């Protein structure tokens, strides 16, 4: 798959998640499993999704000492997921260790999961970063610098807002992957997201993949909404 539309499976119960996925029966999806779902249901949920033919972005945002991250990544690679991530704030050695761990854990003949980094969380604004984290720079400068460090450490890309994609591409080249949440249709409510773009706008800005949660998971007609957003994303409307 080239440029995925990834559905964030932020659904609070197994029953509701199953009902949601049943609507897509026969479709092979790309889904994001976050901390809440993984901590609640663990490996079986990954096995279940894989058996159903879905690809998986396991969004656990690892951040620890290099040795721990390496061994954890080996365990995650053994799950056969497609994308995993770390916090770039863990530094170069930690990110290199993450990649090494994935290489160790990837079974012979299988593809290593893509490894991407979180630069700064979207919940972090410049004032918080400067006053609490004591990083006394402009936010875009920090995002670009962390993205460069991720690339230098052997990562495949970053999670970022679609508006940051041109900046990331300038810093790291067009091939560096950008996975962008904060996606809405014109008609959708924003929820807690502040800066959003449509799938077509994300595509124009150069996103490699988009992450869509509530627009699809809270839709009264999730399959139709998914197909509409996919068409908008892929530009075949
Ligand atoms: O429902 P919504 O489309 O806002 O969901 C977006 C998903 O992407 C959620 O799972 C959220 O945690 C995740 N995410 C985000 N912003 C980031 C990183 C991840 O919204 N910077």
PDB file of C-alpha atoms in Angstrom, residues 14-155:
ATOM      1  CA  UNK A  14     -14.413  -4.686  22.360  1.00  0.00           C
ATOM      2  CA  UNK A  15     -18.085  -5.068  21.477  1.00  0.00           C
ATOM      3  CA  UNK A  16     -18.330  -1.611  19.892  1.00  0.00           C
ATOM      4  CA  UNK A  17     -15.045  -2.109  18.060  1.00  0.00           C
ATOM      5  CA  UNK A  18     -16.232  -5.392  16.617  1.00  0.00           C
ATOM      6  CA  UNK A  19     -19.531  -3.815  15.534  1.00  0.00           C
ATOM      7  CA  UNK A  20     -17.569  -1.001  13.890  1.00  0.00           C
ATOM      8  CA  UNK A  21     -15.227  -3.384  12.045  1.00  0.00           C
ATOM      9  CA  UNK A  22     -18.120  -5.618  10.954  1.00  0.00           C
ATOM     10  CA  UNK A  23     -19.364  -2.743   8.801  1.00  0.00           C
ATOM     11  CA  UNK A  24     -16.120  -2.988   6.803  1.00  0.00           C
ATOM     12  CA  UNK A  25     -16.219  -6.760   6.295  1.00  0.00           C
ATOM     13  CA  UNK A  26     -14.299  -7.731   3.194  1.00  0.00           C
ATOM     14  CA  UNK A  27     -12.280  -4.490   3.209  1.00  0.00           C
ATOM     15  CA  UNK A  28      -8.651  -4.566   4.157  1.00  0.00           C
ATOM     16  CA  UNK A  29      -8.064  -1.533   6.375  1.00  0.00           C
ATOM     17  CA  UNK A  30      -5.061   0.241   7.871  1.00  0.00           C
ATOM     18  CA  UNK A  31      -5.808   0.824  11.565  1.00  0.00           C
ATOM     19  CA  UNK A  32      -4.057   2.617  14.403  1.00  0.00           C
ATOM     20  CA  UNK A  33      -3.983   0.849  17.764  1.00  0.00           C
ATOM     21  CA  UNK A  34      -3.121   3.277  20.546  1.00  0.00           C
ATOM     22  CA  UNK A  35      -2.042   2.899  24.130  1.00  0.00           C
ATOM     23  CA  UNK A  36      -5.532   2.609  25.611  1.00  0.00           C
ATOM     24  CA  UNK A  37      -6.562  -0.283  23.403  1.00  0.00           C
ATOM     25  CA  UNK A  38      -3.221  -2.080  23.599  1.00  0.00           C
ATOM     26  CA  UNK A  39      -2.927  -1.735  27.378  1.00  0.00           C
ATOM     27  CA  UNK A  40      -6.500  -2.950  27.796  1.00  0.00           C
ATOM     28  CA  UNK A  41      -6.510  -5.868  25.396  1.00  0.00           C
ATOM     29  CA  UNK A  42      -2.858  -6.562  24.570  1.00  0.00           C
ATOM     30  CA  UNK A  43      -1.487  -8.909  21.957  1.00  0.00           C
ATOM     31  CA  UNK A  44      -4.771 -10.731  21.147  1.00  0.00           C
ATOM     32  CA  UNK A  45      -6.236  -7.575  19.608  1.00  0.00           C
ATOM     33  CA  UNK A  46      -3.260  -7.337  17.256  1.00  0.00           C
ATOM     34  CA  UNK A  47      -3.540 -10.990  16.297  1.00  0.00           C
ATOM     35  CA  UNK A  48      -7.278 -10.583  15.700  1.00  0.00           C
ATOM     36  CA  UNK A  49      -6.787  -7.524  13.462  1.00  0.00           C
ATOM     37  CA  UNK A  50      -4.030  -9.230  11.491  1.00  0.00           C
ATOM     38  CA  UNK A  51      -6.127 -12.332  10.996  1.00  0.00           C
ATOM     39  CA  UNK A  52      -8.852 -10.110   9.582  1.00  0.00           C
ATOM     40  CA  UNK A  53      -6.299  -8.847   7.029  1.00  0.00           C
ATOM     41  CA  UNK A  54      -5.798  -5.327   8.391  1.00  0.00           C
ATOM     42  CA  UNK A  55      -2.495  -3.456   8.511  1.00  0.00           C
ATOM     43  CA  UNK A  56      -1.543  -1.933  11.850  1.00  0.00           C
ATOM     44  CA  UNK A  57       0.124   1.225  13.116  1.00  0.00           C
ATOM     45  CA  UNK A  58       0.890   0.413  16.759  1.00  0.00           C
ATOM     46  CA  UNK A  59       1.052   3.870  18.335  1.00  0.00           C
ATOM     47  CA  UNK A  60       2.812   3.302  21.680  1.00  0.00           C
ATOM     48  CA  UNK A  61       5.331   6.203  21.496  1.00  0.00           C
ATOM     49  CA  UNK A  62       8.222   4.488  23.277  1.00  0.00           C
ATOM     50  CA  UNK A  63      10.607   6.685  25.309  1.00  0.00           C
ATOM     51  CA  UNK A  64      13.072   4.995  27.683  1.00  0.00           C
ATOM     52  CA  UNK A  65      16.749   4.068  27.919  1.00  0.00           C
ATOM     53  CA  UNK A  66      18.160   2.638  24.666  1.00  0.00           C
ATOM     54  CA  UNK A  67      18.485  -0.952  25.906  1.00  0.00           C
ATOM     55  CA  UNK A  68      14.873  -1.109  27.112  1.00  0.00           C
ATOM     56  CA  UNK A  69      13.572   0.431  23.905  1.00  0.00           C
ATOM     57  CA  UNK A  70      15.642  -1.969  21.812  1.00  0.00           C
ATOM     58  CA  UNK A  71      14.265  -5.039  23.568  1.00  0.00           C
ATOM     59  CA  UNK A  72      10.712  -3.699  23.544  1.00  0.00           C
ATOM     60  CA  UNK A  73      10.945  -3.052  19.818  1.00  0.00           C
ATOM     61  CA  UNK A  74      12.143  -6.603  19.260  1.00  0.00           C
ATOM     62  CA  UNK A  75       8.961  -7.795  20.987  1.00  0.00           C
ATOM     63  CA  UNK A  76       6.771  -5.448  18.927  1.00  0.00           C
ATOM     64  CA  UNK A  77       8.374  -6.524  15.641  1.00  0.00           C
ATOM     65  CA  UNK A  78       7.514 -10.112  16.536  1.00  0.00           C
ATOM     66  CA  UNK A  79       3.851  -9.068  16.525  1.00  0.00           C
ATOM     67  CA  UNK A  80       4.140  -8.384  12.799  1.00  0.00           C
ATOM     68  CA  UNK A  81       2.776  -4.835  12.924  1.00  0.00           C
ATOM     69  CA  UNK A  82       3.464  -2.367  10.102  1.00  0.00           C
ATOM     70  CA  UNK A  83       4.332   0.945  11.806  1.00  0.00           C
ATOM     71  CA  UNK A  84       5.634   1.649  15.328  1.00  0.00           C
ATOM     72  CA  UNK A  85       6.870   4.859  16.934  1.00  0.00           C
ATOM     73  CA  UNK A  86       9.089   6.520  19.536  1.00  0.00           C
ATOM     74  CA  UNK A  87       9.547   9.995  20.972  1.00  0.00           C
ATOM     75  CA  UNK A  88      12.434  11.762  19.220  1.00  0.00           C
ATOM     76  CA  UNK A  89      13.163  13.381  22.607  1.00  0.00           C
ATOM     77  CA  UNK A  90      14.695  10.032  23.620  1.00  0.00           C
ATOM     78  CA  UNK A  91      17.681  11.029  21.490  1.00  0.00           C
ATOM     79  CA  UNK A  92      19.827   9.499  18.785  1.00  0.00           C
ATOM     80  CA  UNK A  93      21.076   6.441  20.701  1.00  0.00           C
ATOM     81  CA  UNK A  94      17.551   5.523  21.752  1.00  0.00           C
ATOM     82  CA  UNK A  95      16.224   5.878  18.209  1.00  0.00           C
ATOM     83  CA  UNK A  96      19.104   3.834  16.779  1.00  0.00           C
ATOM     84  CA  UNK A  97      18.425   1.189  19.411  1.00  0.00           C
ATOM     85  CA  UNK A  98      14.742   1.150  18.448  1.00  0.00           C
ATOM     86  CA  UNK A  99      15.635   0.415  14.860  1.00  0.00           C
ATOM     87  CA  UNK A 100      18.141  -2.279  15.844  1.00  0.00           C
ATOM     88  CA  UNK A 101      15.501  -3.898  18.037  1.00  0.00           C
ATOM     89  CA  UNK A 102      13.052  -3.979  15.150  1.00  0.00           C
ATOM     90  CA  UNK A 103      15.649  -5.546  12.882  1.00  0.00           C
ATOM     91  CA  UNK A 104      16.345  -8.251  15.456  1.00  0.00           C
ATOM     92  CA  UNK A 105      12.634  -8.981  15.932  1.00  0.00           C
ATOM     93  CA  UNK A 106      11.565  -9.045  12.291  1.00  0.00           C
ATOM     94  CA  UNK A 107      11.097 -12.604  11.131  1.00  0.00           C
ATOM     95  CA  UNK A 108      13.123 -13.806   8.175  1.00  0.00           C
ATOM     96  CA  UNK A 109      11.399 -12.944   4.911  1.00  0.00           C
ATOM     97  CA  UNK A 110       9.125 -10.353   6.556  1.00  0.00           C
ATOM     98  CA  UNK A 111       9.357  -6.580   6.227  1.00  0.00           C
ATOM     99  CA  UNK A 112      10.659  -4.577   9.188  1.00  0.00           C
ATOM    100  CA  UNK A 113       7.922  -2.334  10.644  1.00  0.00           C
ATOM    101  CA  UNK A 114       8.332   1.293   9.641  1.00  0.00           C
ATOM    102  CA  UNK A 115       9.704   3.342  12.513  1.00  0.00           C
ATOM    103  CA  UNK A 116       8.537   6.914  12.946  1.00  0.00           C
ATOM    104  CA  UNK A 117       9.068   9.553  15.639  1.00  0.00           C
ATOM    105  CA  UNK A 118       6.902  12.016  17.486  1.00  0.00           C
ATOM    106  CA  UNK A 119       8.734  15.379  17.376  1.00  0.00           C
ATOM    107  CA  UNK A 120       6.631  17.483  19.742  1.00  0.00           C
ATOM    108  CA  UNK A 121       3.157  16.399  20.802  1.00  0.00           C
ATOM    109  CA  UNK A 122       0.406  18.556  19.349  1.00  0.00           C
ATOM    110  CA  UNK A 123      -0.685  19.181  22.942  1.00  0.00           C
ATOM    111  CA  UNK A 124       2.641  20.986  23.486  1.00  0.00           C
ATOM    112  CA  UNK A 125       2.610  24.638  22.504  1.00  0.00           C
ATOM    113  CA  UNK A 126       5.591  26.946  22.289  1.00  0.00           C
ATOM    114  CA  UNK A 127       4.988  28.547  25.697  1.00  0.00           C
ATOM    115  CA  UNK A 128       4.773  25.150  27.419  1.00  0.00           C
ATOM    116  CA  UNK A 129       7.873  23.912  25.580  1.00  0.00           C
ATOM    117  CA  UNK A 130       9.888  26.968  26.567  1.00  0.00           C
ATOM    118  CA  UNK A 131       8.605  27.436  30.126  1.00  0.00           C
ATOM    119  CA  UNK A 132       8.281  23.827  31.242  1.00  0.00           C
ATOM    120  CA  UNK A 133      10.650  21.809  29.029  1.00  0.00           C
ATOM    121  CA  UNK A 134      13.169  24.706  28.926  1.00  0.00           C
ATOM    122  CA  UNK A 135      13.655  24.337  25.164  1.00  0.00           C
ATOM    123  CA  UNK A 136      14.221  27.971  24.326  1.00  0.00           C
ATOM    124  CA  UNK A 137      13.606  27.894  20.576  1.00  0.00           C
ATOM    125  CA  UNK A 138      10.697  28.433  18.204  1.00  0.00           C
ATOM    126  CA  UNK A 139       8.431  25.384  17.895  1.00  0.00           C
ATOM    127  CA  UNK A 140       8.903  24.891  14.095  1.00  0.00           C
ATOM    128  CA  UNK A 141      12.681  25.004  14.575  1.00  0.00           C
ATOM    129  CA  UNK A 142      12.449  22.284  17.230  1.00  0.00           C
ATOM    130  CA  UNK A 143      10.133  20.141  15.092  1.00  0.00           C
ATOM    131  CA  UNK A 144      12.504  20.390  12.092  1.00  0.00           C
ATOM    132  CA  UNK A 145      15.543  19.684  14.238  1.00  0.00           C
ATOM    133  CA  UNK A 146      13.964  16.612  15.890  1.00  0.00           C
ATOM    134  CA  UNK A 147      12.910  15.363  12.448  1.00  0.00           C
ATOM    135  CA  UNK A 148      16.516  15.719  11.194  1.00  0.00           C
ATOM    136  CA  UNK A 149      17.770  13.838  14.252  1.00  0.00           C
ATOM    137  CA  UNK A 150      15.213  11.088  13.579  1.00  0.00           C
ATOM    138  CA  UNK A 151      16.453  10.744  10.026  1.00  0.00           C
ATOM    139  CA  UNK A 152      20.075  10.693  11.166  1.00  0.00           C
ATOM    140  CA  UNK A 153      19.154   7.912  13.607  1.00  0.00           C
ATOM    141  CA  UNK A 154      17.815   5.737  10.795  1.00  0.00           C
ATOM    142  CA  UNK A 155      14.092   6.374  11.244  1.00  0.00           C
TER     143      UNK A 155
END
